[in-house]
GROMACS .gro file of C-alpha atoms in nm:
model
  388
    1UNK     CA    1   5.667   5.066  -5.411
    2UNK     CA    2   5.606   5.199  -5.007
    3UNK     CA    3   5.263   5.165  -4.845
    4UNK     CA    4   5.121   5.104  -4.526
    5UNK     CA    5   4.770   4.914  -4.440
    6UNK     CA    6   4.593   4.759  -4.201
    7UNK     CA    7   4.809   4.426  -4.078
    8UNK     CA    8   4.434   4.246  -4.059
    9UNK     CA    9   4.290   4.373  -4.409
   10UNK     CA   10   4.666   4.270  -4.575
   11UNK     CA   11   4.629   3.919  -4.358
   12UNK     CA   12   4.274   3.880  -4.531
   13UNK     CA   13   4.354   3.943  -4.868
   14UNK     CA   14   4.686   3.763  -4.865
   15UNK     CA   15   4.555   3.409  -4.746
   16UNK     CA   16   4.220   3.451  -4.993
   17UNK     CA   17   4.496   3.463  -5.274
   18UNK     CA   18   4.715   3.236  -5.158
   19UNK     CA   19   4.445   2.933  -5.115
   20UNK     CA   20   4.428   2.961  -5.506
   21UNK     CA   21   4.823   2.929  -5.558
   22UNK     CA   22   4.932   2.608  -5.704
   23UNK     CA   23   5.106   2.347  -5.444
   24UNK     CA   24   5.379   2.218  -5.705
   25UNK     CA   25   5.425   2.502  -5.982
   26UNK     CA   26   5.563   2.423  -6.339
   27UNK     CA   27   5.754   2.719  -6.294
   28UNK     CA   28   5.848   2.918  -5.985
   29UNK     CA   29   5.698   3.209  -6.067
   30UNK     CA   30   5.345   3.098  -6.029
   31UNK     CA   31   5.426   3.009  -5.667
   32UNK     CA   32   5.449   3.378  -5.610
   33UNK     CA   33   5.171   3.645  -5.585
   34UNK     CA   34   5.191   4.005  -5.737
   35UNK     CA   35   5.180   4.307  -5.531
   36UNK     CA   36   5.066   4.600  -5.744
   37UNK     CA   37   4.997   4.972  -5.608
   38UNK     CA   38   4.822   5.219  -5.789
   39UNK     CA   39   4.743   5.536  -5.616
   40UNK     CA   40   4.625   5.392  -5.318
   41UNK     CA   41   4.502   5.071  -5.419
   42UNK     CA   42   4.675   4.799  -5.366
   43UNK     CA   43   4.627   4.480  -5.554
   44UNK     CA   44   4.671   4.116  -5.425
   45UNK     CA   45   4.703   3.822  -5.740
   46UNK     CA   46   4.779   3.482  -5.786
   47UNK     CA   47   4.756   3.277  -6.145
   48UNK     CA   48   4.860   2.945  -6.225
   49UNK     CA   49   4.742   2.975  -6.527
   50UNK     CA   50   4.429   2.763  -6.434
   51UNK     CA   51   4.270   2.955  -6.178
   52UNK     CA   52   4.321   3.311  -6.112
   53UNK     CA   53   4.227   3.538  -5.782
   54UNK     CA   54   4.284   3.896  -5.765
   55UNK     CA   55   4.223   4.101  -5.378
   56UNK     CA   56   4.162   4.504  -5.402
   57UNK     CA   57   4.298   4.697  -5.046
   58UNK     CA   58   4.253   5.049  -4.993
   59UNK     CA   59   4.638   5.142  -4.890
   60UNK     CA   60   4.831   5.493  -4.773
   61UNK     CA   61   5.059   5.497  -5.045
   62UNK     CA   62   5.360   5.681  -5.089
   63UNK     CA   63   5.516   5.545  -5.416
   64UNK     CA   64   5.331   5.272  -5.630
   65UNK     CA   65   5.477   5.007  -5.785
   66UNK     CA   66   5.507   4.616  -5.814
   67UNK     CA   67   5.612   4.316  -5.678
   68UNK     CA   68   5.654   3.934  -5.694
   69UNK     CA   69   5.705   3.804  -5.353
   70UNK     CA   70   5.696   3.409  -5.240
   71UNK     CA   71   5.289   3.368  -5.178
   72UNK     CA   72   5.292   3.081  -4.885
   73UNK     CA   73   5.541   3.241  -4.704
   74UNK     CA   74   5.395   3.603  -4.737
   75UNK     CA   75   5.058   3.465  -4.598
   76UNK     CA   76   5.228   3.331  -4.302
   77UNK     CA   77   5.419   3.649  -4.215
   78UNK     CA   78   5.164   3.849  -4.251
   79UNK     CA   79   4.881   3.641  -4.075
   80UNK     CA   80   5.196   3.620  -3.760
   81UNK     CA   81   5.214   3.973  -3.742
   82UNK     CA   82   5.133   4.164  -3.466
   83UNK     CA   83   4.788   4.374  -3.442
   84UNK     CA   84   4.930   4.702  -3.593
   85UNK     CA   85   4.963   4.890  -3.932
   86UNK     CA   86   5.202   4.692  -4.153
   87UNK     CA   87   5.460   4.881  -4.388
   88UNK     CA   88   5.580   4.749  -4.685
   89UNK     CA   89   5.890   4.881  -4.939
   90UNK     CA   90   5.996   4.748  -5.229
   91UNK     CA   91   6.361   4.783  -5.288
   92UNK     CA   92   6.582   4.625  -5.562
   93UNK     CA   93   6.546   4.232  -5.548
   94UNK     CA   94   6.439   4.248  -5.200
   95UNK     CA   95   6.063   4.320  -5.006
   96UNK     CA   96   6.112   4.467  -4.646
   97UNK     CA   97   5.820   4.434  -4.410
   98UNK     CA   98   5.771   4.652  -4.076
   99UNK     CA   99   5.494   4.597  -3.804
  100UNK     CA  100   5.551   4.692  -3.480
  101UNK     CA  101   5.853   4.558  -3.393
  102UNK     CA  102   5.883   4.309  -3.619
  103UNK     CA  103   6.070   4.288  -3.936
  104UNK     CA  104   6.097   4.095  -4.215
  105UNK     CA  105   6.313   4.090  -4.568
  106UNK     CA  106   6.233   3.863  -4.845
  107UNK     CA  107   6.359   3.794  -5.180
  108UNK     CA  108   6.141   3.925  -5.482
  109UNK     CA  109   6.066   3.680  -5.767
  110UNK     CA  110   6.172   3.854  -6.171
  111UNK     CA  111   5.808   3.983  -6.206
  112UNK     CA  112   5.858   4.063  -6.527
  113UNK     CA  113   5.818   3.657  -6.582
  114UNK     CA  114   5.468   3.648  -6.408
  115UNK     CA  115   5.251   3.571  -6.664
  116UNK     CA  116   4.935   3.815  -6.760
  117UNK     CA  117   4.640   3.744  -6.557
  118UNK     CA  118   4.340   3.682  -6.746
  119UNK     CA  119   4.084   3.938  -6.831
  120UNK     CA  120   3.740   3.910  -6.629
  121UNK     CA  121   3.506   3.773  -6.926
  122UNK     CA  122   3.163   3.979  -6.938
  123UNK     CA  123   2.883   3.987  -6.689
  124UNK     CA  124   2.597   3.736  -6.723
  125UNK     CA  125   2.388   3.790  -6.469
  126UNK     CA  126   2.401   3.791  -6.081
  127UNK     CA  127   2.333   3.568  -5.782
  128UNK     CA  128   2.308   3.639  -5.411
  129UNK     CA  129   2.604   3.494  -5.237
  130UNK     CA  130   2.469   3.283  -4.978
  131UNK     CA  131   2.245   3.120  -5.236
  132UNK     CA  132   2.505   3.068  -5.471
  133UNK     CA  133   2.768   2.932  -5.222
  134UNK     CA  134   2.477   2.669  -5.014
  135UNK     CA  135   2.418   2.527  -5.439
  136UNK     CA  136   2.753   2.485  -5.470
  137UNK     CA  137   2.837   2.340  -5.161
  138UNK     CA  138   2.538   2.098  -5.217
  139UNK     CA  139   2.606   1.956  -5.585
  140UNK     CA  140   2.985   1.987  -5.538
  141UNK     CA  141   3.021   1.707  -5.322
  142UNK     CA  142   2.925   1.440  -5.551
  143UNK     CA  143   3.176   1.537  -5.819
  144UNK     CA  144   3.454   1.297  -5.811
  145UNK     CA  145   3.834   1.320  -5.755
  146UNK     CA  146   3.983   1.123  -6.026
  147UNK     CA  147   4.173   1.350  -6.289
  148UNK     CA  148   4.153   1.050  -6.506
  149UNK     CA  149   3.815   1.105  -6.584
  150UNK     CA  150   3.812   1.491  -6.611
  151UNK     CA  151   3.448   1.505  -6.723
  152UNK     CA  152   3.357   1.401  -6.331
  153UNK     CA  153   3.635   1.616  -6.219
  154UNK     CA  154   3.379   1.888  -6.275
  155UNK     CA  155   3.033   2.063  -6.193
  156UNK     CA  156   2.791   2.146  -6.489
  157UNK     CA  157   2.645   2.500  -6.478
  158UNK     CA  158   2.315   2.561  -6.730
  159UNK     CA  159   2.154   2.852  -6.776
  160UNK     CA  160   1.837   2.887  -6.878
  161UNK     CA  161   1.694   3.215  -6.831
  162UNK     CA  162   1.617   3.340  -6.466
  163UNK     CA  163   1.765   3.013  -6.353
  164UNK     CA  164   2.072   2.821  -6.305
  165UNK     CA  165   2.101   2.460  -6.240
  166UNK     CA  166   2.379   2.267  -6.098
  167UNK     CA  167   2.522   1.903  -6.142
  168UNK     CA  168   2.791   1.675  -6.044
  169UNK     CA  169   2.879   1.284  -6.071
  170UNK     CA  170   3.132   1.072  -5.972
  171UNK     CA  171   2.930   0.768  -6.116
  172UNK     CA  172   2.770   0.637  -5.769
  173UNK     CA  173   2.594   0.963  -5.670
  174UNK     CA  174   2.497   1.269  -5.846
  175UNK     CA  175   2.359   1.592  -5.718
  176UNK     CA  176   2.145   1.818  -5.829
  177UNK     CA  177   2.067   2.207  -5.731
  178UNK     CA  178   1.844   2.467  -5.898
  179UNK     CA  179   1.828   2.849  -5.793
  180UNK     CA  180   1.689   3.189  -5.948
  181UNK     CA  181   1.945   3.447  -6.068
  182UNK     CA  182   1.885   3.785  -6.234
  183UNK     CA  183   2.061   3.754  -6.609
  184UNK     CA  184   2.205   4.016  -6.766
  185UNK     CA  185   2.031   3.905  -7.080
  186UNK     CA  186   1.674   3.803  -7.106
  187UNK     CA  187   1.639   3.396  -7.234
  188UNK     CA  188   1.988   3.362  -7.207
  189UNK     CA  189   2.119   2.979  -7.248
  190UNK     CA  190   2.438   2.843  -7.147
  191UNK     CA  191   2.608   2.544  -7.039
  192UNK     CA  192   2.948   2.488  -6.910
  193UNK     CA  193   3.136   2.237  -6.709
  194UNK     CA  194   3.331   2.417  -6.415
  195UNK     CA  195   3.633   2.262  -6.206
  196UNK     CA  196   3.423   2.119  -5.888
  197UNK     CA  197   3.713   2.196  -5.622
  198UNK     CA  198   3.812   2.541  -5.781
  199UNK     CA  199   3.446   2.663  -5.777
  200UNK     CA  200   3.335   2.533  -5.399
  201UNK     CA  201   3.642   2.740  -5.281
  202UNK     CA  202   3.549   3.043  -5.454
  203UNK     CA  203   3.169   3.008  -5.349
  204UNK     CA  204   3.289   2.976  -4.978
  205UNK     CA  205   3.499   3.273  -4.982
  206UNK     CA  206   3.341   3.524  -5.179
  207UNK     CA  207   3.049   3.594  -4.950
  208UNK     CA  208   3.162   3.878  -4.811
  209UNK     CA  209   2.953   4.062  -4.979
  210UNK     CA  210   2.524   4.042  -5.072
  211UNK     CA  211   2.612   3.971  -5.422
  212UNK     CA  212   2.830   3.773  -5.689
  213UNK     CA  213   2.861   3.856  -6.055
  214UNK     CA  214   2.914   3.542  -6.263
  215UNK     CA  215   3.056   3.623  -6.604
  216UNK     CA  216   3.114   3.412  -6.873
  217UNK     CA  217   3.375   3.360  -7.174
  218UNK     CA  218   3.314   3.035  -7.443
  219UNK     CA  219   3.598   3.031  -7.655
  220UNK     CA  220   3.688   2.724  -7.867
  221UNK     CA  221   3.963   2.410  -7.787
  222UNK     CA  222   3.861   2.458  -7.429
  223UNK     CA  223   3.962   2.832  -7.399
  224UNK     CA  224   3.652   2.910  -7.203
  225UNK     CA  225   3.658   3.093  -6.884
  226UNK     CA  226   3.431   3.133  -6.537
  227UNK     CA  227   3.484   3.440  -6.399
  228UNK     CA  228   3.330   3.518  -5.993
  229UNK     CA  229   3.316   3.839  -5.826
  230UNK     CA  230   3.233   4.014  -5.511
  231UNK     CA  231   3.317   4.283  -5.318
  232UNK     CA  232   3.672   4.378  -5.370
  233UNK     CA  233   3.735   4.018  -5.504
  234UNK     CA  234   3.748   3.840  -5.818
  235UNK     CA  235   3.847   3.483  -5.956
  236UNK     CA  236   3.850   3.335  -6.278
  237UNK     CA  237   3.931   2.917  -6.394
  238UNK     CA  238   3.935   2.772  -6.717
  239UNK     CA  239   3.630   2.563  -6.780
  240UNK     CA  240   3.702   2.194  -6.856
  241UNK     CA  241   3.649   2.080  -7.215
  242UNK     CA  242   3.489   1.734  -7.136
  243UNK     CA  243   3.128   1.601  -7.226
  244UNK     CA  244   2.952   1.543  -6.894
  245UNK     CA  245   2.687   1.268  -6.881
  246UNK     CA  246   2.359   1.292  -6.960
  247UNK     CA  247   2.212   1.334  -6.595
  248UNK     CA  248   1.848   1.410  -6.672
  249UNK     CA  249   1.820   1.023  -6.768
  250UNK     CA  250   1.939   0.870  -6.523
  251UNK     CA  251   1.706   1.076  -6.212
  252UNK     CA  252   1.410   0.836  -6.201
  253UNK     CA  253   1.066   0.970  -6.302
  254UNK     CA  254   0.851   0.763  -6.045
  255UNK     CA  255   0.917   0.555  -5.749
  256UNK     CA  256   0.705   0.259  -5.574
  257UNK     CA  257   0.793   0.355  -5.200
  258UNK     CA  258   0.914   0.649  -5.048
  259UNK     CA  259   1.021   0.752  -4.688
  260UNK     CA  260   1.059   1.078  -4.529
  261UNK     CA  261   1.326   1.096  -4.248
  262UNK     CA  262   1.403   1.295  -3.942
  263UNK     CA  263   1.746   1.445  -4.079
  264UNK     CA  264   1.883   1.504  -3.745
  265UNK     CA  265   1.819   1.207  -3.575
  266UNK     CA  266   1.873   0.983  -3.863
  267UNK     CA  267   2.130   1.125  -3.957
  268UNK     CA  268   2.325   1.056  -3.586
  269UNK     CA  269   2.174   0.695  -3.578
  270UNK     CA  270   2.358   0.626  -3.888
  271UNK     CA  271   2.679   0.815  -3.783
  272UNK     CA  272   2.642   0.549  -3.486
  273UNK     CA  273   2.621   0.264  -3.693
  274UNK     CA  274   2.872   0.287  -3.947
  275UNK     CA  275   3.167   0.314  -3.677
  276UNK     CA  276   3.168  -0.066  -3.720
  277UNK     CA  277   3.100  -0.061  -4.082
  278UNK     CA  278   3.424  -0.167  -4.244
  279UNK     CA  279   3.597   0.009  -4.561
  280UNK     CA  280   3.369  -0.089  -4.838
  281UNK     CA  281   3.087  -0.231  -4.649
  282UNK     CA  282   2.753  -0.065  -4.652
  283UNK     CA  283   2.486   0.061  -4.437
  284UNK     CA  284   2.236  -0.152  -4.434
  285UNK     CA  285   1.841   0.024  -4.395
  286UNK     CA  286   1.542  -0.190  -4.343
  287UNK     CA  287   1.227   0.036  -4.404
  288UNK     CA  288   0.874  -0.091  -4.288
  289UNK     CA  289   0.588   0.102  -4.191
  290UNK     CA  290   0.668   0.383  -3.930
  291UNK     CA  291   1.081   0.316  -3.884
  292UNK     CA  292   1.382   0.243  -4.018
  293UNK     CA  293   1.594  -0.058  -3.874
  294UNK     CA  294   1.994   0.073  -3.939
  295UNK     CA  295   2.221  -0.250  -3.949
  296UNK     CA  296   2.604  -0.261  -4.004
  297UNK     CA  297   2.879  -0.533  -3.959
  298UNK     CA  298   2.761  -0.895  -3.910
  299UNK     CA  299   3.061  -1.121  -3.886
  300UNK     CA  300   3.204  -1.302  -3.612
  301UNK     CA  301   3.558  -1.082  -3.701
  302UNK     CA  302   3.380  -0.746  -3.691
  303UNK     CA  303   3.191  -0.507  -3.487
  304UNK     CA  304   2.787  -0.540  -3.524
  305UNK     CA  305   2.600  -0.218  -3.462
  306UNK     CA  306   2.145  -0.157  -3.480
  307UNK     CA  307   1.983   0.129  -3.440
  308UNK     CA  308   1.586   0.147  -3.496
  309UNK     CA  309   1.461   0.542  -3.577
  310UNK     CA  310   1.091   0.677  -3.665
  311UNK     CA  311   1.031   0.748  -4.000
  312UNK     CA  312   0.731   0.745  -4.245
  313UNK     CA  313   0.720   0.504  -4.489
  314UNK     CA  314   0.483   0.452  -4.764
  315UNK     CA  315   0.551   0.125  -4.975
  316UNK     CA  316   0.639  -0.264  -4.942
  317UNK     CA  317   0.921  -0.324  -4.681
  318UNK     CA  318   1.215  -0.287  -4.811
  319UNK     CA  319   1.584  -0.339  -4.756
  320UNK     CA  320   1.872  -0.146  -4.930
  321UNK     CA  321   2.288  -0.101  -4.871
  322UNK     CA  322   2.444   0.242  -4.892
  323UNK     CA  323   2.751   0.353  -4.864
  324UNK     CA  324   2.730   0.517  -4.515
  325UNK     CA  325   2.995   0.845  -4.665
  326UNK     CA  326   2.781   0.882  -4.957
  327UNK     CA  327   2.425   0.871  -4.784
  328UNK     CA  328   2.566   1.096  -4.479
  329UNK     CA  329   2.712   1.354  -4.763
  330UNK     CA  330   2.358   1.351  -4.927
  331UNK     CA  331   2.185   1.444  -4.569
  332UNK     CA  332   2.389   1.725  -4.462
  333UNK     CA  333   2.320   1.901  -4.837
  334UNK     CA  334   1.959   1.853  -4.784
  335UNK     CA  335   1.932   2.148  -4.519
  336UNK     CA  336   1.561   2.023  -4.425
  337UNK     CA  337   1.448   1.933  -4.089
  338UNK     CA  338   1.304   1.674  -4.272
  339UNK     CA  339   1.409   1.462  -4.579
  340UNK     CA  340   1.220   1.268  -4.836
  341UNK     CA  341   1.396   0.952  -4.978
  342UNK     CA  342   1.230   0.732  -5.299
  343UNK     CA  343   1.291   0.426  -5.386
  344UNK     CA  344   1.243   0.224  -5.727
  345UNK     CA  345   1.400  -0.113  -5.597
  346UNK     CA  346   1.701  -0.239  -5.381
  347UNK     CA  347   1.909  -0.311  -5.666
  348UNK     CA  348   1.822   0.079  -5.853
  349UNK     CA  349   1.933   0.412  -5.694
  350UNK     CA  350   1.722   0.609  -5.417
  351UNK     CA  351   1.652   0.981  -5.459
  352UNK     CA  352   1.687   1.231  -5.134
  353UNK     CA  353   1.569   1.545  -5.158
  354UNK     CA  354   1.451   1.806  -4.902
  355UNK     CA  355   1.088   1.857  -4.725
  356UNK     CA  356   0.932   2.140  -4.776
  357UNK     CA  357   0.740   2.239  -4.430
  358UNK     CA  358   0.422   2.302  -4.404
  359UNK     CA  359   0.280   2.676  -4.343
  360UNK     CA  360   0.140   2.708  -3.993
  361UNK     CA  361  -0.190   2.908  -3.905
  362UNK     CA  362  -0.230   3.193  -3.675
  363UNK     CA  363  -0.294   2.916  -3.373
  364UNK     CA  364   0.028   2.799  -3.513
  365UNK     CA  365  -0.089   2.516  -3.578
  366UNK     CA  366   0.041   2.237  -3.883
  367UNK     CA  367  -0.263   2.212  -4.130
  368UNK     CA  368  -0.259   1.867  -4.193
  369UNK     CA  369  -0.138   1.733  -4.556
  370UNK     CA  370   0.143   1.536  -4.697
  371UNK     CA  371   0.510   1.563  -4.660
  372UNK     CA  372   0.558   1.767  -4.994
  373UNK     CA  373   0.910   1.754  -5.182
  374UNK     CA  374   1.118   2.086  -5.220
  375UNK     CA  375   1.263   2.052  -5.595
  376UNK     CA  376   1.577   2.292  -5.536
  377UNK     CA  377   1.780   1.963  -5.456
  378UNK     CA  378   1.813   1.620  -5.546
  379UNK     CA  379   2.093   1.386  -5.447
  380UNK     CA  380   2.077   1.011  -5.632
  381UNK     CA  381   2.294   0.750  -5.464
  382UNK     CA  382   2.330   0.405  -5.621
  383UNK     CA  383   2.230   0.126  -5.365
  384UNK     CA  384   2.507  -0.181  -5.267
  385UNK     CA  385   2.453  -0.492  -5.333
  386UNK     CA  386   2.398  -0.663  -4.965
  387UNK     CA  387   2.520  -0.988  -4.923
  388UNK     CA  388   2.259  -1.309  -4.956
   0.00000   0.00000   0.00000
């Protein structure tokens, strides 16, 4: 195998398939990615039997070929190189890399013990990137991090149709997304539950290009697979065989007071505040009509901290605790100038969702009418109990 490319194209496609490689492997071989040339396209994998990510490169080949070569490592030589075409030769157990003048030699891995990766399942349907990767991003931080409880560990994905709707738990929030795609299939109907970290990753970095294909696999026992595209890039990851709650119930269906928030500036106010808020203590938000009142700490051994902000507020006064992570995680998904917040009770969880502007008129003026919710996004977070 002897090529030469482009040291920043090589760079690129080296460090998207590296982020995928596993940071313990079972077995060595799946710390190491493939190098494969065929004519003069050379291709860039990683599988850990999970997750799977595969980089096309247009090369000048000489002689194609394979080879296993240490991933981590690779990525770092080659994003150190120096800003000129890159050679690479494959000879015997050993890699040799020439840029400039720098050189490098590095011990090949047995490729012939790398497993098979995984075959993209068929096309479903397809979804513009930057929609797909602001959904994910959205829903994906409310999944939680315990791989005790894999079912949480995860983001549901349903199909129905011409749209796809998002979901994701970790039992004190949930989020909730829902965009149009173009199915391959008219009235299709699916419903999977997706690995939350391994699909934010590949919805961040597969943007490159307008589009991404989503294809899908459901085998039995778990064997199901996601498989993402784009341009010149493709990932696949086992779908999680785990029952994931029942989230439609637990949204509420009315609220008696609502409040609809300046994201910006309420969202810095609270920043403020919680600096003195202690591990585990909440935010504490005291609605009446026109503002908020944003209270944390309180004890002679901690840090007190109020900030007052303009909001609208339609309802009885009321006070409720957050958890100042959670609630500043549901306002930077909400990508609103304005948000919308409901509320049932203190003691039963708050809805945020986004505000859908109004239209202006020629004069550019605001036509007068109600702050009106955008149903795209909804992020529930459960309320803590304040003391007295």
């Amino acid at each position: 195998m002897k090529f030469r490319v482009a040291r920043e194209v090589l760079a690129d496609a080296v460090a998207w398939t590296a982020r995928s490689l596993p940071p313990r492997p079972s077995v060595p071989v799946l710390a190491g990615i493939l190098l494969e040339v065929d004519g003069n396209q050379l291709s860039v994998s990683g599988f850990d039997y999970e997750v799977s990510a595969r980089a096309e490169v247009d090369v000048h080949a000489t002689e194609g070929g394979r080879a296993l070569v240490p991933g981590r490592l690779l990525a770092e030589i080659t994003r150190a190189l120096p800003p000129h075409p890159v050679e690479i030769t494959a000879e015997g157990p050993r890699l040799a890399i020439a840029c400039s003048n720098a050189r490098f030699s590095l011990p090949t891995l047995p490729v012939e013990d790398y497993p098979s990766l995984p075959a993209m399942p068929s096309s479903a349907g397809v979804v513009d990137s930057d929609v797909f990767a602001e959904a994910v991003g959205q829903v994906a931080v409310a999944a939680g991090r315990d791989d005790t409880l894999p079912m949480l560990t995860g983001v549901r994905l349903e199909i129905e149709d011409d749209l796809i709707t998002l979901a994701a738990t970790d039992r004190y929030r949930l989020a909730v997304r829902e965009f149009a795609w173009r199915p391959e299939t008219p009235g299709v109907s699916a419903a999977v539950l997706v690995p939350a970290r391994t699909l934010a990753d590949a919805a961040k970095t597969l943007t490159s290009g307008p589009e991404i294909v989503v294809s899908l696999s459901s085998g039995g026992s778990g064997e199901g697979i996601l498989g993402l595209s784009g341009k010149d890039r493709q990932t696949t990851t086992r779908l999680l065989d785990a029952e994931f709650v029942k989230y439609r119930a637990i949204m509420p269906s009315e609220s008696a007071a609502h409040a609809v928030l300046p994201v910006g500036l309420f969202t810095d106010a609270a920043k403020r505040v919680a600096l003195v808020a202690e591990r585990g203590t909440p935010l504490r938000c005291e609605f009446t009509p026109g503002q908020v009142t944003l209270r944390a700490g309180g004890t002679d051994d901690e840090g007190q901290a109020e900030e007052r902000c303009d909001v609208e507020f339609d309802g009885e006064p009321l006070t409720i605790g957050f958890n100042p992570t959670f609630l500043l995680d549901g306002l930077a998904a909400v990508h609103t100038p304005r948000a919308r917040m409901d509320f049932t009770s203190p003691l039963k969880p708050a809805v945020l969702s986004g505000v859908d502007e109004p239209a202006t008129d020629d004069e550019g003026d605001a036509p007068a009418r109600p702050a009106e919710r955008s149903g795209s996004y909804r992020y529930l977070i459960m309320p803590v109990r304040l003391p007295g």
